[in-house]
PDB file of C-alpha atoms in Angstrom:
ATOM      1  CA  HIS A  70    -124.237-101.703 -40.074  1.00  0.00           C
ATOM      2  CA  THR A  71    -122.761-101.345 -43.119  1.00  0.00           C
ATOM      3  CA  ASP A  72    -119.076-100.659 -44.448  1.00  0.00           C
ATOM      4  CA  GLY A  73    -117.678 -98.983 -47.619  1.00  0.00           C
ATOM      5  CA  VAL A  74    -121.340 -97.485 -48.699  1.00  0.00           C
ATOM      6  CA  ILE A  75    -121.118 -94.570 -50.317  1.00  0.00           C
ATOM      7  CA  LEU A  76    -124.051 -92.052 -50.356  1.00  0.00           C
ATOM      8  CA  ASN A  77    -122.886 -88.885 -52.837  1.00  0.00           C
ATOM      9  CA  ALA A  78    -125.363 -85.250 -51.725  1.00  0.00           C
ATOM     10  CA  LYS A  79    -125.934 -85.345 -55.536  1.00  0.00           C
ATOM     11  CA  ASP A  80    -127.601 -88.404 -56.645  1.00  0.00           C
ATOM     12  CA  TYR A  81    -129.560 -87.363 -53.552  1.00  0.00           C
ATOM     13  CA  PRO A  82    -130.930 -83.885 -53.695  1.00  0.00           C
ATOM     14  CA  ARG A  83    -134.069 -83.769 -51.317  1.00  0.00           C
ATOM     15  CA  TYR A  84    -132.824 -86.097 -48.266  1.00  0.00           C
ATOM     16  CA  PHE A  85    -129.395 -83.743 -48.515  1.00  0.00           C
ATOM     17  CA  LYS A  86    -132.004 -80.609 -48.449  1.00  0.00           C
ATOM     18  CA  THR A  87    -134.444 -82.259 -46.307  1.00  0.00           C
ATOM     19  CA  LEU A  88    -131.237 -83.066 -43.788  1.00  0.00           C
ATOM     20  CA  ASP A  89    -129.746 -79.335 -43.859  1.00  0.00           C
ATOM     21  CA  LEU A  90    -133.669 -78.131 -42.323  1.00  0.00           C
ATOM     22  CA  ASN A  91    -134.575 -80.935 -39.788  1.00  0.00           C
ATOM     23  CA  ARG A  92    -132.472 -81.907 -36.446  1.00  0.00           C
ATOM     24  CA  ILE A  93    -134.421 -85.025 -37.153  1.00  0.00           C
ATOM     25  CA  ILE A  94    -135.460 -87.479 -39.906  1.00  0.00           C
ATOM     26  CA  ASN A  95    -137.402 -90.046 -38.629  1.00  0.00           C
ATOM     27  CA  ALA A  96    -139.137 -92.252 -42.099  1.00  0.00           C
ATOM     28  CA  ASP A  97    -140.820 -95.280 -40.923  1.00  0.00           C
ATOM     29  CA  ASP A  98    -141.518 -96.209 -43.703  1.00  0.00           C
ATOM     30  CA  ALA A  99    -138.405 -95.386 -45.349  1.00  0.00           C
ATOM     31  CA  ASN A 100    -139.896 -96.826 -48.833  1.00  0.00           C
ATOM     32  CA  SER A 101    -141.889 -94.203 -49.389  1.00  0.00           C
ATOM     33  CA  ASP A 102    -140.842 -91.417 -46.784  1.00  0.00           C
ATOM     34  CA  PRO A 103    -140.385 -88.472 -49.824  1.00  0.00           C
ATOM     35  CA  ARG A 104    -137.159 -87.486 -47.970  1.00  0.00           C
ATOM     36  CA  THR A 105    -136.463 -90.664 -48.263  1.00  0.00           C
ATOM     37  CA  SER A 106    -137.319 -93.034 -50.504  1.00  0.00           C
ATOM     38  CA  GLU A 107    -134.492 -91.853 -53.153  1.00  0.00           C
ATOM     39  CA  PHE A 108    -132.544 -95.121 -51.556  1.00  0.00           C
ATOM     40  CA  SER A 109    -134.764 -96.971 -52.006  1.00  0.00           C
ATOM     41  CA  GLU A 110    -133.808 -98.937 -55.294  1.00  0.00           C
ATOM     42  CA  GLY A 111    -130.313 -97.881 -54.952  1.00  0.00           C
ATOM     43  CA  TYR A 112    -129.240 -99.100 -50.938  1.00  0.00           C
ATOM     44  CA  LEU A 113    -132.598 -99.652 -48.677  1.00  0.00           C
ATOM     45  CA  THR A 114    -134.426-102.255 -51.274  1.00  0.00           C
ATOM     46  CA  PRO A 115    -130.842-104.136 -51.592  1.00  0.00           C
ATOM     47  CA  LEU A 116    -129.525-104.372 -48.202  1.00  0.00           C
ATOM     48  CA  GLY A 117    -132.964-105.274 -46.806  1.00  0.00           C
ATOM     49  CA  ILE A 118    -134.152-101.320 -44.630  1.00  0.00           C
ATOM     50  CA  THR A 119    -137.281-100.639 -44.313  1.00  0.00           C
ATOM     51  CA  SER A 120    -136.583 -97.684 -41.246  1.00  0.00           C
ATOM     52  CA  MET A 121    -134.479 -94.916 -40.679  1.00  0.00           C
ATOM     53  CA  LEU A 122    -133.934 -92.644 -38.340  1.00  0.00           C
ATOM     54  CA  ASP A 123    -131.508 -90.145 -38.726  1.00  0.00           C
ATOM     55  CA  ALA A 124    -129.630 -87.044 -37.030  1.00  0.00           C
ATOM     56  CA  PRO A 125    -127.567 -84.329 -39.012  1.00  0.00           C
ATOM     57  CA  ILE A 126    -124.020 -83.566 -37.665  1.00  0.00           C
ATOM     58  CA  ARG A 127    -123.747 -79.236 -37.491  1.00  0.00           C
ATOM     59  CA  LYS A 128    -120.602 -77.420 -37.480  1.00  0.00           C
ATOM     60  CA  ALA A 129    -120.470 -73.138 -37.866  1.00  0.00           C
ATOM     61  CA  GLY A 130    -124.378 -73.743 -38.663  1.00  0.00           C
ATOM     62  CA  ASN A 131    -123.747 -76.392 -41.730  1.00  0.00           C
ATOM     63  CA  SER A 132    -124.144 -79.813 -42.002  1.00  0.00           C
ATOM     64  CA  ILE A 133    -121.284 -82.403 -42.110  1.00  0.00           C
ATOM     65  CA  GLY A 134    -121.876 -85.451 -41.624  1.00  0.00           C
ATOM     66  CA  VAL A 135    -125.015 -87.612 -40.485  1.00  0.00           C
ATOM     67  CA  ILE A 136    -125.889 -90.445 -37.305  1.00  0.00           C
ATOM     68  CA  CYS A 137    -128.029 -92.599 -38.617  1.00  0.00           C
ATOM     69  CA  PHE A 138    -129.738 -95.750 -37.896  1.00  0.00           C
ATOM     70  CA  GLU A 139    -131.609 -98.098 -40.194  1.00  0.00           C
ATOM     71  CA  HIS A 140    -133.942-100.897 -39.164  1.00  0.00           C
ATOM     72  CA  VAL A 141    -133.976-104.145 -41.281  1.00  0.00           C
ATOM     73  CA  GLY A 142    -137.373-106.542 -41.036  1.00  0.00           C
ATOM     74  CA  LEU A 143    -140.907-105.090 -40.620  1.00  0.00           C
ATOM     75  CA  ILE A 144    -141.751-101.071 -40.894  1.00  0.00           C
ATOM     76  CA  ARG A 145    -140.373 -99.491 -37.235  1.00  0.00           C
ATOM     77  CA  SER A 146    -142.643 -96.529 -36.274  1.00  0.00           C
ATOM     78  CA  TRP A 147    -139.713 -94.837 -34.269  1.00  0.00           C
ATOM     79  CA  THR A 148    -140.395 -93.096 -30.513  1.00  0.00           C
ATOM     80  CA  LEU A 149    -140.248 -89.498 -29.168  1.00  0.00           C
ATOM     81  CA  ASP A 150    -136.870 -91.395 -26.858  1.00  0.00           C
ATOM     82  CA  GLU A 151    -135.595 -92.014 -29.538  1.00  0.00           C
ATOM     83  CA  GLN A 152    -135.631 -89.004 -31.932  1.00  0.00           C
ATOM     84  CA  LEU A 153    -134.159 -87.490 -28.608  1.00  0.00           C
ATOM     85  CA  PHE A 154    -131.126 -89.628 -28.180  1.00  0.00           C
ATOM     86  CA  ALA A 155    -130.332 -89.933 -31.960  1.00  0.00           C
ATOM     87  CA  GLY A 156    -130.247 -85.545 -32.129  1.00  0.00           C
ATOM     88  CA  ALA A 157    -128.827 -86.186 -28.391  1.00  0.00           C
ATOM     89  CA  ILE A 158    -126.286 -88.015 -30.324  1.00  0.00           C
ATOM     90  CA  ALA A 159    -125.595 -86.121 -33.306  1.00  0.00           C
ATOM     91  CA  ASP A 160    -125.354 -82.919 -31.058  1.00  0.00           C
ATOM     92  CA  SER A 161    -122.154 -84.594 -28.900  1.00  0.00           C
ATOM     93  CA  ILE A 162    -120.221 -85.309 -30.926  1.00  0.00           C
ATOM     94  CA  SER A 163    -120.708 -81.567 -31.886  1.00  0.00           C
ATOM     95  CA  ILE A 164    -119.505 -80.278 -29.917  1.00  0.00           C
ATOM     96  CA  LEU A 165    -116.872 -82.768 -29.175  1.00  0.00           C
ATOM     97  CA  LEU A 166    -115.542 -82.207 -33.330  1.00  0.00           C
ATOM     98  CA  GLU A 167    -115.734 -78.530 -32.376  1.00  0.00           C
ATOM     99  CA  THR A 168    -113.996 -78.481 -28.818  1.00  0.00           C
ATOM    100  CA  ALA A 169    -111.114 -80.527 -30.878  1.00  0.00           C
ATOM    101  CA  GLU A 170    -110.576 -77.741 -33.209  1.00  0.00           C
ATOM    102  CA  ARG A 171    -110.712 -75.186 -30.850  1.00  0.00           C
ATOM    103  CA  ILE A 172    -108.353 -76.919 -28.746  1.00  0.00           C
ATOM    104  CA  GLU A 173    -106.263 -77.666 -32.171  1.00  0.00           C
ATOM    105  CA  ALA A 174    -106.676 -74.004 -32.563  1.00  0.00           C
ATOM    106  CA  GLU A 175    -105.286 -72.757 -29.012  1.00  0.00           C
ATOM    107  CA  ARG A 176    -102.659 -74.948 -29.167  1.00  0.00           C
ATOM    108  CA  LEU A 177    -100.877 -73.919 -32.475  1.00  0.00           C
ATOM    109  CA  LEU A 178    -101.607 -70.410 -31.308  1.00  0.00           C
ATOM    110  CA  ARG A 179     -99.719 -71.225 -28.062  1.00  0.00           C
ATOM    111  CA  GLU A 180     -96.535 -73.111 -30.234  1.00  0.00           C
ATOM    112  CA  LYS A 181     -97.318 -69.227 -32.095  1.00  0.00           C
ATOM    113  CA  ASP A 182     -96.441 -67.203 -29.217  1.00  0.00           C
ATOM    114  CA  LYS A 183     -93.532 -69.528 -28.107  1.00  0.00           C
ATOM    115  CA  GLN A 184     -91.931 -68.514 -31.360  1.00  0.00           C
ATOM    116  CA  LEU A 185     -92.762 -65.402 -32.021  1.00  0.00           C
ATOM    117  CA  THR A 186     -91.979 -64.436 -27.392  1.00  0.00           C
ATOM    118  CA  SER A 187     -87.912 -66.502 -28.597  1.00  0.00           C
ATOM    119  CA  ILE A 188     -87.968 -64.315 -31.416  1.00  0.00           C
ATOM    120  CA  TYR A 189     -88.773 -61.125 -29.676  1.00  0.00           C
ATOM    121  CA  ASP A 190     -86.240 -62.532 -26.910  1.00  0.00           C
ATOM    122  CA  THR A 191     -83.471 -62.670 -29.083  1.00  0.00           C
ATOM    123  CA  VAL A 192     -82.756 -60.087 -30.642  1.00  0.00           C
ATOM    124  CA  GLY A 193     -80.625 -57.346 -29.800  1.00  0.00           C
ATOM    125  CA  ASP A 194     -82.252 -54.557 -30.018  1.00  0.00           C
ATOM    126  CA  LEU A 195     -84.361 -53.130 -27.389  1.00  0.00           C
ATOM    127  CA  LEU A 196     -88.367 -54.117 -28.292  1.00  0.00           C
ATOM    128  CA  PHE A 197     -91.627 -52.838 -26.370  1.00  0.00           C
ATOM    129  CA  SER A 198     -94.978 -52.367 -27.182  1.00  0.00           C
ATOM    130  CA  LEU A 199     -96.886 -48.723 -26.031  1.00  0.00           C
ATOM    131  CA  SER A 200    -100.777 -48.871 -25.733  1.00  0.00           C
ATOM    132  CA  VAL A 201    -101.876 -45.398 -26.741  1.00  0.00           C
ATOM    133  CA  GLU A 202    -103.525 -44.441 -24.344  1.00  0.00           C
ATOM    134  CA  LYS A 203    -107.350 -42.310 -24.878  1.00  0.00           C
ATOM    135  CA  ASP A 204    -106.081 -38.993 -22.209  1.00  0.00           C
ATOM    136  CA  GLY A 205    -102.419 -39.307 -25.048  1.00  0.00           C
ATOM    137  CA  ARG A 206     -99.922 -41.049 -22.135  1.00  0.00           C
ATOM    138  CA  TYR A 207     -98.576 -43.894 -23.394  1.00  0.00           C
ATOM    139  CA  LYS A 208     -98.375 -47.439 -21.217  1.00  0.00           C
ATOM    140  CA  PHE A 209     -95.803 -49.883 -21.473  1.00  0.00           C
ATOM    141  CA  THR A 210     -97.218 -53.277 -22.174  1.00  0.00           C
ATOM    142  CA  SER A 211     -93.961 -55.104 -23.906  1.00  0.00           C
ATOM    143  CA  VAL A 212     -90.142 -55.440 -23.401  1.00  0.00           C
ATOM    144  CA  ASN A 213     -87.929 -57.969 -24.415  1.00  0.00           C
ATOM    145  CA  LYS A 214     -85.184 -58.513 -22.848  1.00  0.00           C
ATOM    146  CA  ALA A 215     -82.236 -57.070 -24.522  1.00  0.00           C
ATOM    147  CA  PHE A 216     -84.523 -54.155 -23.187  1.00  0.00           C
ATOM    148  CA  GLU A 217     -83.844 -55.363 -19.244  1.00  0.00           C
ATOM    149  CA  THR A 218     -80.591 -56.482 -20.369  1.00  0.00           C
ATOM    150  CA  THR A 219     -80.200 -52.835 -21.560  1.00  0.00           C
ATOM    151  CA  THR A 220     -81.992 -50.768 -19.141  1.00  0.00           C
ATOM    152  CA  GLY A 221     -82.096 -53.040 -15.641  1.00  0.00           C
ATOM    153  CA  LEU A 222     -85.598 -51.711 -15.375  1.00  0.00           C
ATOM    154  CA  MET A 223     -86.858 -55.620 -15.485  1.00  0.00           C
ATOM    155  CA  HIS A 224     -89.634 -56.370 -16.653  1.00  0.00           C
ATOM    156  CA  ASP A 225     -92.686 -55.799 -13.876  1.00  0.00           C
ATOM    157  CA  GLN A 226     -91.015 -52.681 -13.059  1.00  0.00           C
ATOM    158  CA  VAL A 227     -92.582 -51.850 -16.273  1.00  0.00           C
ATOM    159  CA  ILE A 228     -95.156 -53.227 -18.032  1.00  0.00           C
ATOM    160  CA  GLY A 229     -98.239 -50.929 -17.486  1.00  0.00           C
ATOM    161  CA  ARG A 230     -96.297 -48.379 -16.313  1.00  0.00           C
ATOM    162  CA  TYR A 231     -96.612 -45.045 -18.314  1.00  0.00           C
ATOM    163  CA  VAL A 232     -93.799 -43.877 -20.520  1.00  0.00           C
ATOM    164  CA  ASP A 233     -93.344 -40.521 -18.695  1.00  0.00           C
ATOM    165  CA  GLU A 234     -93.153 -42.100 -15.828  1.00  0.00           C
ATOM    166  CA  LEU A 235     -90.274 -44.147 -15.756  1.00  0.00           C
ATOM    167  CA  MET A 236     -88.678 -41.293 -17.621  1.00  0.00           C
ATOM    168  CA  PRO A 237     -90.118 -38.501 -17.345  1.00  0.00           C
ATOM    169  CA  LYS A 238     -86.596 -35.862 -17.943  1.00  0.00           C
ATOM    170  CA  THR A 239     -86.340 -37.709 -21.221  1.00  0.00           C
ATOM    171  CA  PHE A 240     -90.236 -37.767 -21.874  1.00  0.00           C
ATOM    172  CA  LEU A 241     -90.268 -34.072 -21.367  1.00  0.00           C
ATOM    173  CA  ASN A 242     -87.314 -33.373 -23.721  1.00  0.00           C
ATOM    174  CA  GLY A 243     -88.728 -33.580 -27.600  1.00  0.00           C
ATOM    175  CA  THR A 244     -89.871 -37.340 -27.070  1.00  0.00           C
ATOM    176  CA  ARG A 245     -93.024 -36.371 -26.479  1.00  0.00           C
ATOM    177  CA  GLU A 246     -93.061 -34.775 -29.635  1.00  0.00           C
ATOM    178  CA  ARG A 247     -91.881 -37.811 -31.814  1.00  0.00           C
ATOM    179  CA  TYR A 248     -94.468 -39.645 -30.183  1.00  0.00           C
ATOM    180  CA  ARG A 249     -97.607 -37.459 -31.343  1.00  0.00           C
ATOM    181  CA  GLN A 250     -96.544 -37.111 -34.867  1.00  0.00           C
ATOM    182  CA  ALA A 251     -96.725 -41.115 -35.130  1.00  0.00           C
ATOM    183  CA  VAL A 252     -99.500 -41.645 -33.732  1.00  0.00           C
ATOM    184  CA  ASN A 253    -101.197 -38.533 -35.477  1.00  0.00           C
ATOM    185  CA  ASP A 254     -99.080 -38.936 -38.886  1.00  0.00           C
ATOM    186  CA  LYS A 255     -99.189 -42.943 -39.168  1.00  0.00           C
ATOM    187  CA  LYS A 256     -96.478 -43.109 -40.429  1.00  0.00           C
ATOM    188  CA  ILE A 257     -92.651 -44.357 -38.759  1.00  0.00           C
ATOM    189  CA  VAL A 258     -90.519 -42.131 -36.993  1.00  0.00           C
ATOM    190  CA  ARG A 259     -86.905 -42.770 -36.547  1.00  0.00           C
ATOM    191  CA  PHE A 260     -84.956 -40.046 -34.095  1.00  0.00           C
ATOM    192  CA  GLU A 261     -81.736 -40.671 -31.843  1.00  0.00           C
ATOM    193  CA  GLU A 262     -82.410 -40.142 -27.987  1.00  0.00           C
ATOM    194  CA  VAL A 263     -80.692 -40.034 -24.756  1.00  0.00           C
ATOM    195  CA  SER A 264     -81.903 -41.753 -22.092  1.00  0.00           C
ATOM    196  CA  SER A 265     -80.809 -42.060 -17.892  1.00  0.00           C
ATOM    197  CA  TYR A 266     -82.070 -45.439 -16.651  1.00  0.00           C
ATOM    198  CA  PRO A 267     -80.764 -47.449 -13.551  1.00  0.00           C
ATOM    199  CA  SER A 268     -78.146 -49.014 -15.911  1.00  0.00           C
ATOM    200  CA  GLY A 269     -76.360 -45.558 -16.607  1.00  0.00           C
ATOM    201  CA  GLN A 270     -77.432 -42.978 -19.575  1.00  0.00           C
ATOM    202  CA  LEU A 271     -78.365 -45.140 -23.136  1.00  0.00           C
ATOM    203  CA  ILE A 272     -78.212 -43.292 -26.392  1.00  0.00           C
ATOM    204  CA  GLY A 273     -80.410 -44.215 -28.993  1.00  0.00           C
ATOM    205  CA  GLU A 274     -81.038 -44.189 -32.597  1.00  0.00           C
ATOM    206  CA  VAL A 275     -85.262 -44.756 -32.167  1.00  0.00           C
ATOM    207  CA  THR A 276     -88.074 -46.243 -34.206  1.00  0.00           C
ATOM    208  CA  LEU A 277     -91.789 -45.791 -33.637  1.00  0.00           C
ATOM    209  CA  ALA A 278     -94.040 -47.991 -36.239  1.00  0.00           C
ATOM    210  CA  PRO A 279     -97.851 -46.847 -35.853  1.00  0.00           C
ATOM    211  CA  LEU A 280    -100.521 -49.768 -35.662  1.00  0.00           C
ATOM    212  CA  LEU A 281    -104.058 -48.978 -36.510  1.00  0.00           C
ATOM    213  CA  ASP A 282    -107.421 -50.571 -35.257  1.00  0.00           C
ATOM    214  CA  GLU A 283    -109.796 -51.450 -37.590  1.00  0.00           C
ATOM    215  CA  ASN A 284    -111.250 -47.437 -37.651  1.00  0.00           C
ATOM    216  CA  GLY A 285    -107.996 -46.810 -39.182  1.00  0.00           C
ATOM    217  CA  ASN A 286    -106.810 -44.874 -35.130  1.00  0.00           C
ATOM    218  CA  CYS A 287    -102.681 -46.001 -34.030  1.00  0.00           C
ATOM    219  CA  ASP A 288    -104.007 -47.309 -30.375  1.00  0.00           C
ATOM    220  CA  THR A 289    -100.538 -49.551 -30.330  1.00  0.00           C
ATOM    221  CA  LEU A 290     -96.929 -47.739 -31.121  1.00  0.00           C
ATOM    222  CA  VAL A 291     -94.724 -51.075 -31.301  1.00  0.00           C
ATOM    223  CA  GLY A 292     -90.545 -48.916 -31.205  1.00  0.00           C
ATOM    224  CA  SER A 293     -87.069 -50.436 -31.261  1.00  0.00           C
ATOM    225  CA  VAL A 294     -83.707 -48.779 -30.222  1.00  0.00           C
ATOM    226  CA  HIS A 295     -79.946 -49.428 -31.289  1.00  0.00           C
ATOM    227  CA  ASP A 296     -77.966 -48.726 -27.857  1.00  0.00           C
ATOM    228  CA  ILE A 297     -75.558 -46.693 -30.197  1.00  0.00           C
ATOM    229  CA  THR A 298     -74.083 -46.099 -26.729  1.00  0.00           C
ATOM    230  CA  GLU A 299     -70.111 -46.698 -27.013  1.00  0.00           C
ATOM    231  CA  ARG A 300     -70.465 -45.601 -30.482  1.00  0.00           C
ATOM    232  CA  LYS A 301     -70.859 -41.829 -28.967  1.00  0.00           C
ATOM    233  CA  VAL A 302     -68.410 -42.555 -26.676  1.00  0.00           C
ATOM    234  CA  ALA A 303     -66.112 -43.412 -29.269  1.00  0.00           C
ATOM    235  CA  GLU A 304     -66.578 -40.800 -31.857  1.00  0.00           C
ATOM    236  CA  ASP A 305     -66.762 -37.776 -28.614  1.00  0.00           C
ATOM    237  CA  ALA A 306     -63.057 -39.040 -27.458  1.00  0.00           C
ATOM    238  CA  LEU A 307     -61.753 -39.698 -30.878  1.00  0.00           C
ATOM    239  CA  ARG A 308     -62.976 -35.451 -31.362  1.00  0.00           C
ATOM    240  CA  GLU A 309     -61.417 -35.015 -28.204  1.00  0.00           C
ATOM    241  CA  SER A 310     -58.508 -36.387 -28.827  1.00  0.00           C
ATOM    242  CA  GLU A 311     -58.041 -34.511 -32.165  1.00  0.00           C
ATOM    243  CA  ALA A 312     -58.597 -31.203 -30.649  1.00  0.00           C
ATOM    244  CA  HIS A 313     -55.989 -31.284 -28.000  1.00  0.00           C
ATOM    245  CA  PHE A 314     -53.728 -33.372 -31.108  1.00  0.00           C
ATOM    246  CA  PRO A 315     -54.558 -32.008 -33.832  1.00  0.00           C
ATOM    247  CA  ALA A 316     -53.266 -33.106 -37.188  1.00  0.00           C
ATOM    248  CA  LEU A 317     -49.346 -32.083 -38.210  1.00  0.00           C
ATOM    249  CA  ALA A 318     -48.503 -29.922 -41.397  1.00  0.00           C
TER     250      ALA A 318
END
């Protein structure tokens, strides 16, 4: 084993090309074997290495490293078991590297999901997403905390349910056409809606945004509802007051 020796691929093109194409390089006489003889003058001879057994470490089909077994002394004939052993070690390292990378990617994804969920649930407006079903119906796939708090409908009561099941009167009274418009036109649609929920009546400014699949078809609607119930009640009260007490001339 040596430390600090760096072998550049550009200096040994034949070796590295062979490494890319084969699972094992078993050079019994490394100084004369055409696969490894490029190393003879600058590496093998100075270190007294006579035989080499190398196995590439691959990732996504590309060689990213190599396991090297080097013999000093008389020329060594590498046995089949030794060759299989070298290949197995290289394969094991490849699997470990890919597994470690996948675990890290999953960890980062979980952190990202946690951040997005935190943002999703701290937004004051009602947020929801709907899958666009083939039969023209719309199924809830997510809602935020504000949706639960404002409507009185909990997550488990909503997810997997259809819009026309949870609020049939509202949906039939024109809202269905707004959903179809967002899906068919593939554009953001905004409208005002009055809905009845367990918590009471909600007047909201609704925004529907279509998400498109790889074929350009809308398969998801993302919606938000800005609660304007208090504002509307105040406006109605003001109009009623002005009707009962008209301004003095």
